[in-house]
């Protein structure tokens, strides 16, 4: 299926209801990428709960399998599975991050991470599952080491952002941490050696072709050599780095601005996610979901991206999160202020 031939549609497979307030974030369980494992994802909400959803392989319909409640006392803003899907971390406005373990089908809160002064906005695991990062309204990013017995030890508090930190995300293959903020920047944190201190090695700001307003979200392509960021300035930006150099131990290689996607959104872009086959999804305050792909026009002036399709009124309110399924490359989930989650499939028009 050639993506740029047109005739594509984003078809709604199912609308999932259950949350009683806005749904902030979604996370697919990476273990469910295997062919013989049912697909599972978590969602978190302003209703202080996390819901676990599972697809029935026989009917292909989705059901809520568990509600994780009575732990967080305020909005749950972000959720993330450990790399092998054993643990789920949930970050809340109650200033804590909870760690849940699936014990025989029941989710138990096995650890509570405290330390942020106020709202925790985002949580992310590194590729090996040995480190966890959190960030919050207190302008800090915390790095936690995962210890035996579901213990977590804060090994460093990273300071550098001048405002609320909206999101943290580890690089998909290397221990490099990215944070984006209300201060309009993305900061890149890295440690020269395994036991060394983490420091900010690069700031992607307005002076370096960065954003001019709050940066809400970022995502990597499958290879990890490109990064997409989205902002309140109504643009998405693509960045590129020489990851081969970094993987070979030759020091840090900076991220360079490749191109800016502007003119496609007229309201804040809250979420971006890159599929394994190179399709970027965006969720925005205009209630729409858009898909973008790299243009194959072979132009000399470097990389460019184009709109593949726009799904108007994907939701009744803001789209807060878009996430591609790791196992099935054409499946997308979206979460909204309207309290619902939708499962979409990208296919060709009949």
mmCIF file of C-alpha atoms in Angstrom:
data_model
loop_
_atom_site.group_PDB
_atom_site.id
_atom_site.type_symbol
_atom_site.label_atom_id
_atom_site.label_comp_id
_atom_site.label_asym_id
_atom_site.label_seq_id
_atom_site.Cartn_x
_atom_site.Cartn_y
_atom_site.Cartn_z
ATOM 1 C CA UNK A 1 0.000 0.000 0.000
ATOM 2 C CA UNK A 2 1.681 3.175 -1.182
ATOM 3 C CA UNK A 3 0.953 5.873 1.365
ATOM 4 C CA UNK A 4 1.022 8.837 -0.959
ATOM 5 C CA UNK A 5 -1.386 7.430 -3.535
ATOM 6 C CA UNK A 6 -4.246 9.037 -1.609
ATOM 7 C CA UNK A 7 -7.476 7.068 -1.070
ATOM 8 C CA UNK A 8 -6.567 6.516 2.572
ATOM 9 C CA UNK A 9 -8.988 6.743 5.442
ATOM 10 C CA UNK A 10 -8.711 6.678 9.211
ATOM 11 C CA UNK A 11 -11.560 4.401 10.138
ATOM 12 C CA UNK A 12 -13.020 4.407 13.646
ATOM 13 C CA UNK A 13 -12.958 0.845 14.984
ATOM 14 C CA UNK A 14 -14.369 1.504 18.439
ATOM 15 C CA UNK A 15 -15.151 4.285 20.910
ATOM 16 C CA UNK A 16 -14.245 3.382 24.490
ATOM 17 C CA UNK A 17 -16.195 4.948 27.322
ATOM 18 C CA UNK A 18 -15.716 4.598 31.063
ATOM 19 C CA UNK A 19 -13.639 7.523 32.253
ATOM 20 C CA UNK A 20 -15.789 10.213 33.885
ATOM 21 C CA UNK A 21 -13.463 13.123 33.102
ATOM 22 C CA UNK A 22 -11.014 14.082 30.360
ATOM 23 C CA UNK A 23 -8.567 11.400 29.221
ATOM 24 C CA UNK A 24 -5.052 12.802 29.281
ATOM 25 C CA UNK A 25 -2.777 10.075 28.082
ATOM 26 C CA UNK A 26 -2.501 6.577 26.614
ATOM 27 C CA UNK A 27 0.221 3.945 26.614
ATOM 28 C CA UNK A 28 0.302 0.656 24.694
ATOM 29 C CA UNK A 29 1.846 -2.258 26.561
ATOM 30 C CA UNK A 30 5.010 -3.128 24.559
ATOM 31 C CA UNK A 31 4.689 -6.826 25.442
ATOM 32 C CA UNK A 32 1.499 -6.957 23.419
ATOM 33 C CA UNK A 33 3.388 -6.319 20.197
ATOM 34 C CA UNK A 34 3.889 -10.100 19.938
ATOM 35 C CA UNK A 35 1.516 -11.828 17.542
ATOM 36 C CA UNK A 36 0.034 -14.256 20.050
ATOM 37 C CA UNK A 37 -0.499 -11.774 22.905
ATOM 38 C CA UNK A 38 -3.763 -9.782 23.154
ATOM 39 C CA UNK A 39 -3.287 -6.061 22.613
ATOM 40 C CA UNK A 40 -3.411 -4.002 25.817
ATOM 41 C CA UNK A 41 -3.120 -0.313 26.607
ATOM 42 C CA UNK A 42 -3.548 1.925 29.639
ATOM 43 C CA UNK A 43 -5.369 5.255 29.804
ATOM 44 C CA UNK A 44 -5.327 7.882 32.539
ATOM 45 C CA UNK A 45 -7.742 10.635 33.374
ATOM 46 C CA UNK A 46 -8.844 13.635 35.351
ATOM 47 C CA UNK A 47 -11.135 11.204 37.168
ATOM 48 C CA UNK A 48 -8.047 10.076 39.217
ATOM 49 C CA UNK A 49 -8.099 6.587 37.696
ATOM 50 C CA UNK A 50 -6.150 4.494 35.224
ATOM 51 C CA UNK A 51 -7.975 2.014 33.009
ATOM 52 C CA UNK A 52 -6.482 -1.082 31.399
ATOM 53 C CA UNK A 53 -8.062 -1.994 28.048
ATOM 54 C CA UNK A 54 -7.660 -5.288 26.221
ATOM 55 C CA UNK A 55 -8.676 -6.478 22.789
ATOM 56 C CA UNK A 56 -10.486 -9.803 22.513
ATOM 57 C CA UNK A 57 -8.611 -11.678 19.736
ATOM 58 C CA UNK A 58 -11.770 -13.488 18.641
ATOM 59 C CA UNK A 59 -14.189 -10.534 18.401
ATOM 60 C CA UNK A 60 -11.566 -7.780 17.867
ATOM 61 C CA UNK A 61 -13.563 -5.670 20.328
ATOM 62 C CA UNK A 62 -12.034 -3.760 23.243
ATOM 63 C CA UNK A 63 -13.042 -4.024 26.901
ATOM 64 C CA UNK A 64 -11.915 -2.436 30.130
ATOM 65 C CA UNK A 65 -10.145 -5.180 32.096
ATOM 66 C CA UNK A 66 -9.180 -3.218 35.208
ATOM 67 C CA UNK A 67 -9.672 0.151 36.874
ATOM 68 C CA UNK A 68 -6.718 1.319 38.989
ATOM 69 C CA UNK A 69 -8.225 3.617 41.573
ATOM 70 C CA UNK A 70 -8.093 4.798 45.201
ATOM 71 C CA UNK A 71 -4.360 5.456 44.915
ATOM 72 C CA UNK A 72 -4.003 8.856 43.275
ATOM 73 C CA UNK A 73 -5.968 11.678 44.889
ATOM 74 C CA UNK A 74 -5.876 14.032 41.889
ATOM 75 C CA UNK A 75 -5.703 13.894 38.070
ATOM 76 C CA UNK A 76 -3.516 11.148 36.595
ATOM 77 C CA UNK A 77 -1.683 12.972 33.825
ATOM 78 C CA UNK A 78 0.645 10.384 32.305
ATOM 79 C CA UNK A 79 1.207 6.624 32.178
ATOM 80 C CA UNK A 80 4.047 4.490 30.813
ATOM 81 C CA UNK A 81 4.817 0.756 30.695
ATOM 82 C CA UNK A 82 8.259 -0.615 31.441
ATOM 83 C CA UNK A 83 9.986 -2.011 28.319
ATOM 84 C CA UNK A 84 8.777 -5.580 28.863
ATOM 85 C CA UNK A 85 5.341 -4.538 30.086
ATOM 86 C CA UNK A 86 5.726 -5.850 33.637
ATOM 87 C CA UNK A 87 5.297 -2.516 35.406
ATOM 88 C CA UNK A 88 3.093 0.497 34.756
ATOM 89 C CA UNK A 89 4.123 3.936 36.042
ATOM 90 C CA UNK A 90 1.454 6.626 36.536
ATOM 91 C CA UNK A 91 2.198 10.304 37.201
ATOM 92 C CA UNK A 92 -0.322 12.446 39.032
ATOM 93 C CA UNK A 93 -1.153 16.000 40.006
ATOM 94 C CA UNK A 94 -1.054 14.692 43.607
ATOM 95 C CA UNK A 95 2.779 15.045 43.340
ATOM 96 C CA UNK A 96 3.382 11.282 43.277
ATOM 97 C CA UNK A 97 4.250 8.653 40.695
ATOM 98 C CA UNK A 98 2.770 5.212 41.352
ATOM 99 C CA UNK A 99 4.290 1.944 40.140
ATOM 100 C CA UNK A 100 1.841 -0.870 39.414
ATOM 101 C CA UNK A 101 2.585 -4.532 38.850
ATOM 102 C CA UNK A 102 0.295 -7.010 37.151
ATOM 103 C CA UNK A 103 0.094 -9.875 39.638
ATOM 104 C CA UNK A 104 -1.971 -12.683 38.159
ATOM 105 C CA UNK A 105 -4.287 -10.305 36.363
ATOM 106 C CA UNK A 106 -4.696 -7.902 39.294
ATOM 107 C CA UNK A 107 -2.794 -4.646 39.288
ATOM 108 C CA UNK A 108 -1.189 -3.790 42.618
ATOM 109 C CA UNK A 109 0.515 -0.525 43.529
ATOM 110 C CA UNK A 110 3.963 -1.770 44.559
ATOM 111 C CA UNK A 111 5.750 1.567 44.978
ATOM 112 C CA UNK A 112 5.012 5.281 45.334
ATOM 113 C CA UNK A 113 7.623 7.815 44.243
ATOM 114 C CA UNK A 114 7.538 11.084 46.159
ATOM 115 C CA UNK A 115 9.680 14.186 45.862
ATOM 116 C CA UNK A 116 8.189 16.602 43.344
ATOM 117 C CA UNK A 117 6.800 19.733 45.013
ATOM 118 C CA UNK A 118 3.513 19.619 43.116
ATOM 119 C CA UNK A 119 1.945 18.199 39.946
ATOM 120 C CA UNK A 120 3.881 15.443 38.175
ATOM 121 C CA UNK A 121 3.207 15.844 34.459
ATOM 122 C CA UNK A 122 4.983 12.950 32.748
ATOM 123 C CA UNK A 123 6.820 9.690 33.305
ATOM 124 C CA UNK A 124 9.081 7.648 30.992
ATOM 125 C CA UNK A 125 11.218 4.476 31.184
ATOM 126 C CA UNK A 126 14.568 4.108 29.450
ATOM 127 C CA UNK A 127 15.064 1.380 26.842
ATOM 128 C CA UNK A 128 16.443 -1.201 29.283
ATOM 129 C CA UNK A 129 14.000 -0.469 32.101
ATOM 130 C CA UNK A 130 16.797 0.421 34.527
ATOM 131 C CA UNK A 131 15.893 4.115 34.799
ATOM 132 C CA UNK A 132 12.694 6.102 35.156
ATOM 133 C CA UNK A 133 12.284 9.825 34.559
ATOM 134 C CA UNK A 134 9.571 12.133 35.907
ATOM 135 C CA UNK A 135 8.946 15.850 35.467
ATOM 136 C CA UNK A 136 6.571 18.417 36.814
ATOM 137 C CA UNK A 137 5.292 21.890 37.455
ATOM 138 C CA UNK A 138 8.176 22.467 39.888
ATOM 139 C CA UNK A 139 10.401 22.908 36.766
ATOM 140 C CA UNK A 140 12.507 19.839 37.583
ATOM 141 C CA UNK A 141 13.240 16.502 35.956
ATOM 142 C CA UNK A 142 13.995 13.571 38.261
ATOM 143 C CA UNK A 143 15.943 10.465 37.282
ATOM 144 C CA UNK A 144 15.178 7.358 39.342
ATOM 145 C CA UNK A 145 17.168 4.146 39.377
ATOM 146 C CA UNK A 146 15.130 0.946 39.411
ATOM 147 C CA UNK A 147 16.397 -1.215 42.269
ATOM 148 C CA UNK A 148 15.597 -4.850 43.140
ATOM 149 C CA UNK A 149 12.306 -5.484 44.915
ATOM 150 C CA UNK A 150 10.418 -2.652 43.170
ATOM 151 C CA UNK A 151 12.459 -0.002 44.985
ATOM 152 C CA UNK A 152 13.225 3.275 43.222
ATOM 153 C CA UNK A 153 16.027 5.621 44.203
ATOM 154 C CA UNK A 154 16.301 9.182 42.925
ATOM 155 C CA UNK A 155 19.836 9.503 41.570
ATOM 156 C CA UNK A 156 19.576 13.075 40.307
ATOM 157 C CA UNK A 157 17.284 16.092 40.106
ATOM 158 C CA UNK A 158 17.876 17.991 36.860
ATOM 159 C CA UNK A 159 17.347 21.723 36.953
ATOM 160 C CA UNK A 160 17.499 23.994 33.931
ATOM 161 C CA UNK A 161 13.970 24.608 32.727
ATOM 162 C CA UNK A 162 12.541 27.959 33.815
ATOM 163 C CA UNK A 163 8.896 26.827 33.701
ATOM 164 C CA UNK A 164 6.586 23.818 34.076
ATOM 165 C CA UNK A 165 8.064 20.710 32.387
ATOM 166 C CA UNK A 166 5.339 19.108 30.261
ATOM 167 C CA UNK A 167 6.919 15.859 29.135
ATOM 168 C CA UNK A 168 9.948 13.599 29.532
ATOM 169 C CA UNK A 169 10.924 10.964 26.991
ATOM 170 C CA UNK A 170 13.950 8.662 26.784
ATOM 171 C CA UNK A 171 15.612 7.995 23.458
ATOM 172 C CA UNK A 172 14.442 4.573 22.140
ATOM 173 C CA UNK A 173 17.908 2.977 22.088
ATOM 174 C CA UNK A 174 20.284 5.162 24.136
ATOM 175 C CA UNK A 175 20.256 6.593 27.636
ATOM 176 C CA UNK A 176 19.608 10.153 26.509
ATOM 177 C CA UNK A 177 16.700 11.989 28.115
ATOM 178 C CA UNK A 178 14.582 14.698 26.503
ATOM 179 C CA UNK A 179 12.280 17.130 28.290
ATOM 180 C CA UNK A 180 9.927 19.747 26.876
ATOM 181 C CA UNK A 181 8.538 22.704 28.695
ATOM 182 C CA UNK A 182 6.294 25.713 29.062
ATOM 183 C CA UNK A 183 9.553 27.696 28.685
ATOM 184 C CA UNK A 184 9.337 26.943 24.902
ATOM 185 C CA UNK A 185 12.399 24.674 24.880
ATOM 186 C CA UNK A 186 13.382 21.041 24.609
ATOM 187 C CA UNK A 187 16.372 20.079 26.742
ATOM 188 C CA UNK A 188 18.614 17.087 26.096
ATOM 189 C CA UNK A 189 20.221 15.422 29.135
ATOM 190 C CA UNK A 190 23.057 12.966 29.016
ATOM 191 C CA UNK A 191 25.713 11.331 31.174
ATOM 192 C CA UNK A 192 29.207 10.687 29.846
ATOM 193 C CA UNK A 193 29.645 7.463 31.768
ATOM 194 C CA UNK A 194 27.494 4.988 33.628
ATOM 195 C CA UNK A 195 28.148 6.487 37.066
ATOM 196 C CA UNK A 196 28.514 10.091 35.997
ATOM 197 C CA UNK A 197 26.283 13.051 36.600
ATOM 198 C CA UNK A 198 23.586 13.954 34.115
ATOM 199 C CA UNK A 199 23.800 17.369 32.528
ATOM 200 C CA UNK A 200 22.017 19.377 29.877
ATOM 201 C CA UNK A 201 24.080 19.008 26.694
ATOM 202 C CA UNK A 202 21.734 20.849 24.342
ATOM 203 C CA UNK A 203 18.741 23.186 24.445
ATOM 204 C CA UNK A 204 16.500 23.283 21.390
ATOM 205 C CA UNK A 205 15.184 26.805 21.700
ATOM 206 C CA UNK A 206 13.919 29.590 19.502
ATOM 207 C CA UNK A 207 17.443 30.741 18.677
ATOM 208 C CA UNK A 208 18.215 27.281 17.236
ATOM 209 C CA UNK A 209 15.120 27.117 14.974
ATOM 210 C CA UNK A 210 13.084 25.860 17.927
ATOM 211 C CA UNK A 211 9.564 26.685 19.064
ATOM 212 C CA UNK A 212 8.253 30.108 20.079
ATOM 213 C CA UNK A 213 5.689 28.839 22.601
ATOM 214 C CA UNK A 214 5.078 25.889 24.959
ATOM 215 C CA UNK A 215 6.442 22.566 23.689
ATOM 216 C CA UNK A 216 3.826 19.958 24.563
ATOM 217 C CA UNK A 217 5.163 16.674 23.252
ATOM 218 C CA UNK A 218 7.901 14.892 21.331
ATOM 219 C CA UNK A 219 8.426 11.516 19.707
ATOM 220 C CA UNK A 220 11.146 9.551 17.893
ATOM 221 C CA UNK A 221 11.075 7.615 14.655
ATOM 222 C CA UNK A 222 11.732 3.864 14.789
ATOM 223 C CA UNK A 223 15.445 4.214 14.071
ATOM 224 C CA UNK A 224 15.893 6.931 16.658
ATOM 225 C CA UNK A 225 17.782 9.315 14.385
ATOM 226 C CA UNK A 226 14.867 11.743 14.024
ATOM 227 C CA UNK A 227 12.728 13.562 16.554
ATOM 228 C CA UNK A 228 9.428 15.407 16.132
ATOM 229 C CA UNK A 229 8.275 18.124 18.540
ATOM 230 C CA UNK A 230 4.941 19.946 18.709
ATOM 231 C CA UNK A 231 3.918 23.201 20.247
ATOM 232 C CA UNK A 232 1.438 25.855 21.209
ATOM 233 C CA UNK A 233 3.024 27.864 18.341
ATOM 234 C CA UNK A 234 0.933 25.667 15.967
ATOM 235 C CA UNK A 235 3.959 23.996 14.381
ATOM 236 C CA UNK A 236 5.660 20.619 14.399
ATOM 237 C CA UNK A 237 9.414 20.462 13.974
ATOM 238 C CA UNK A 238 11.627 17.625 12.776
ATOM 239 C CA UNK A 239 15.150 17.258 14.175
ATOM 240 C CA UNK A 240 17.966 14.894 13.213
ATOM 241 C CA UNK A 241 21.146 13.641 14.897
ATOM 242 C CA UNK A 242 24.067 11.369 14.075
ATOM 243 C CA UNK A 243 23.101 8.501 16.378
ATOM 244 C CA UNK A 244 25.698 6.148 14.835
ATOM 245 C CA UNK A 245 28.371 8.441 16.262
ATOM 246 C CA UNK A 246 26.750 8.416 19.693
ATOM 247 C CA UNK A 247 26.217 4.647 19.672
ATOM 248 C CA UNK A 248 29.886 4.106 18.834
ATOM 249 C CA UNK A 249 30.861 5.945 22.026
ATOM 250 C CA UNK A 250 32.227 8.956 20.191
ATOM 251 C CA UNK A 251 30.589 11.526 22.471
ATOM 252 C CA UNK A 252 27.409 13.543 22.083
ATOM 253 C CA UNK A 253 26.147 14.459 18.607
ATOM 254 C CA UNK A 254 23.778 17.440 18.532
ATOM 255 C CA UNK A 255 20.241 17.472 17.183
ATOM 256 C CA UNK A 256 19.788 19.738 14.172
ATOM 257 C CA UNK A 257 16.583 21.287 12.863
ATOM 258 C CA UNK A 258 15.529 19.646 9.583
ATOM 259 C CA UNK A 259 12.196 21.274 8.819
ATOM 260 C CA UNK A 260 9.093 22.893 10.287
ATOM 261 C CA UNK A 261 5.530 21.804 9.502
ATOM 262 C CA UNK A 262 3.423 24.940 9.672
ATOM 263 C CA UNK A 263 0.067 25.975 8.269
ATOM 264 C CA UNK A 264 -1.606 22.638 9.037
ATOM 265 C CA UNK A 265 -2.908 23.389 12.537
ATOM 266 C CA UNK A 266 -4.775 26.455 13.736
ATOM 267 C CA UNK A 267 -4.999 25.373 17.385
ATOM 268 C CA UNK A 268 -2.454 24.050 19.899
ATOM 269 C CA UNK A 269 -0.877 20.667 19.034
ATOM 270 C CA UNK A 270 -0.857 18.568 22.188
ATOM 271 C CA UNK A 271 0.493 15.212 21.048
ATOM 272 C CA UNK A 272 2.676 13.691 18.343
ATOM 273 C CA UNK A 273 3.654 10.076 17.759
ATOM 274 C CA UNK A 274 5.719 8.420 15.036
ATOM 275 C CA UNK A 275 4.671 5.000 13.702
ATOM 276 C CA UNK A 276 7.187 2.271 12.889
ATOM 277 C CA UNK A 277 6.593 2.831 9.183
ATOM 278 C CA UNK A 278 7.215 6.555 9.411
ATOM 279 C CA UNK A 279 3.751 8.101 9.761
ATOM 280 C CA UNK A 280 3.523 10.978 12.240
ATOM 281 C CA UNK A 281 0.159 11.404 13.968
ATOM 282 C CA UNK A 282 -0.848 14.635 15.698
ATOM 283 C CA UNK A 283 -3.641 15.394 18.139
ATOM 284 C CA UNK A 284 -4.720 18.979 18.648
ATOM 285 C CA UNK A 285 -7.129 21.434 20.255
ATOM 286 C CA UNK A 286 -9.215 21.589 17.076
ATOM 287 C CA UNK A 287 -10.525 18.065 17.857
ATOM 288 C CA UNK A 288 -8.808 16.653 14.748
ATOM 289 C CA UNK A 289 -6.224 13.930 14.166
ATOM 290 C CA UNK A 290 -3.751 14.483 11.330
ATOM 291 C CA UNK A 291 -1.250 12.127 9.724
ATOM 292 C CA UNK A 292 1.978 13.261 8.048
ATOM 293 C CA UNK A 293 4.632 11.475 6.003
ATOM 294 C CA UNK A 294 7.975 12.418 4.538
ATOM 295 C CA UNK A 295 7.645 13.701 0.989
ATOM 296 C CA UNK A 296 9.345 11.607 -1.642
ATOM 297 C CA UNK A 297 9.831 14.426 -4.140
ATOM 298 C CA UNK A 298 13.623 14.160 -4.069
ATOM 299 C CA UNK A 299 14.025 17.900 -3.679
ATOM 300 C CA UNK A 300 17.535 19.170 -3.127
ATOM 301 C CA UNK A 301 16.683 21.350 -0.147
ATOM 302 C CA UNK A 302 16.605 18.505 2.333
ATOM 303 C CA UNK A 303 13.727 16.846 4.085
ATOM 304 C CA UNK A 304 10.085 17.823 3.845
ATOM 305 C CA UNK A 305 6.871 16.334 5.177
ATOM 306 C CA UNK A 306 3.344 16.486 3.880
ATOM 307 C CA UNK A 307 -0.159 15.965 5.181
ATOM 308 C CA UNK A 308 -1.361 12.440 4.480
ATOM 309 C CA UNK A 309 -4.854 12.940 5.836
ATOM 310 C CA UNK A 310 -6.883 14.964 8.324
ATOM 311 C CA UNK A 311 -9.642 13.382 10.382
ATOM 312 C CA UNK A 312 -11.960 16.286 11.244
ATOM 313 C CA UNK A 313 -13.974 15.958 14.454
ATOM 314 C CA UNK A 314 -12.091 12.861 15.514
ATOM 315 C CA UNK A 315 -13.389 13.754 18.974
ATOM 316 C CA UNK A 316 -15.912 16.234 20.376
ATOM 317 C CA UNK A 317 -13.190 18.118 22.268
ATOM 318 C CA UNK A 318 -9.387 18.526 22.426
ATOM 319 C CA UNK A 319 -7.325 15.491 21.394
ATOM 320 C CA UNK A 320 -4.758 15.113 24.189
ATOM 321 C CA UNK A 321 -2.908 11.982 23.102
ATOM 322 C CA UNK A 322 -2.298 9.958 19.942
ATOM 323 C CA UNK A 323 -0.403 6.659 20.112
ATOM 324 C CA UNK A 324 0.350 4.087 17.413
ATOM 325 C CA UNK A 325 0.075 0.442 18.415
ATOM 326 C CA UNK A 326 3.537 -1.165 18.551
ATOM 327 C CA UNK A 327 2.380 -4.503 17.148
ATOM 328 C CA UNK A 328 -0.105 -3.600 14.466
ATOM 329 C CA UNK A 329 1.385 -0.773 12.466
ATOM 330 C CA UNK A 330 -1.854 0.729 11.170
ATOM 331 C CA UNK A 331 -3.698 0.897 14.510
ATOM 332 C CA UNK A 332 -3.890 4.241 16.311
ATOM 333 C CA UNK A 333 -5.475 5.184 19.651
ATOM 334 C CA UNK A 334 -6.545 8.706 20.599
ATOM 335 C CA UNK A 335 -7.678 10.213 23.908
ATOM 336 C CA UNK A 336 -9.695 13.355 24.443
ATOM 337 C CA UNK A 337 -11.149 15.938 26.794
ATOM 338 C CA UNK A 338 -14.512 14.446 25.776
ATOM 339 C CA UNK A 339 -13.755 11.521 28.136
ATOM 340 C CA UNK A 340 -13.442 8.920 25.391
ATOM 341 C CA UNK A 341 -10.720 6.908 23.733
ATOM 342 C CA UNK A 342 -10.996 5.899 20.106
ATOM 343 C CA UNK A 343 -9.282 3.097 18.227
ATOM 344 C CA UNK A 344 -8.606 3.878 14.564
ATOM 345 C CA UNK A 345 -7.317 1.847 11.660
ATOM 346 C CA UNK A 346 -5.515 3.391 8.713
ATOM 347 C CA UNK A 347 -6.646 1.695 5.511
ATOM 348 C CA UNK A 348 -7.570 2.293 1.902
ATOM 349 C CA UNK A 349 -10.979 3.587 0.916
ATOM 350 C CA UNK A 350 -13.230 0.835 -0.456
#
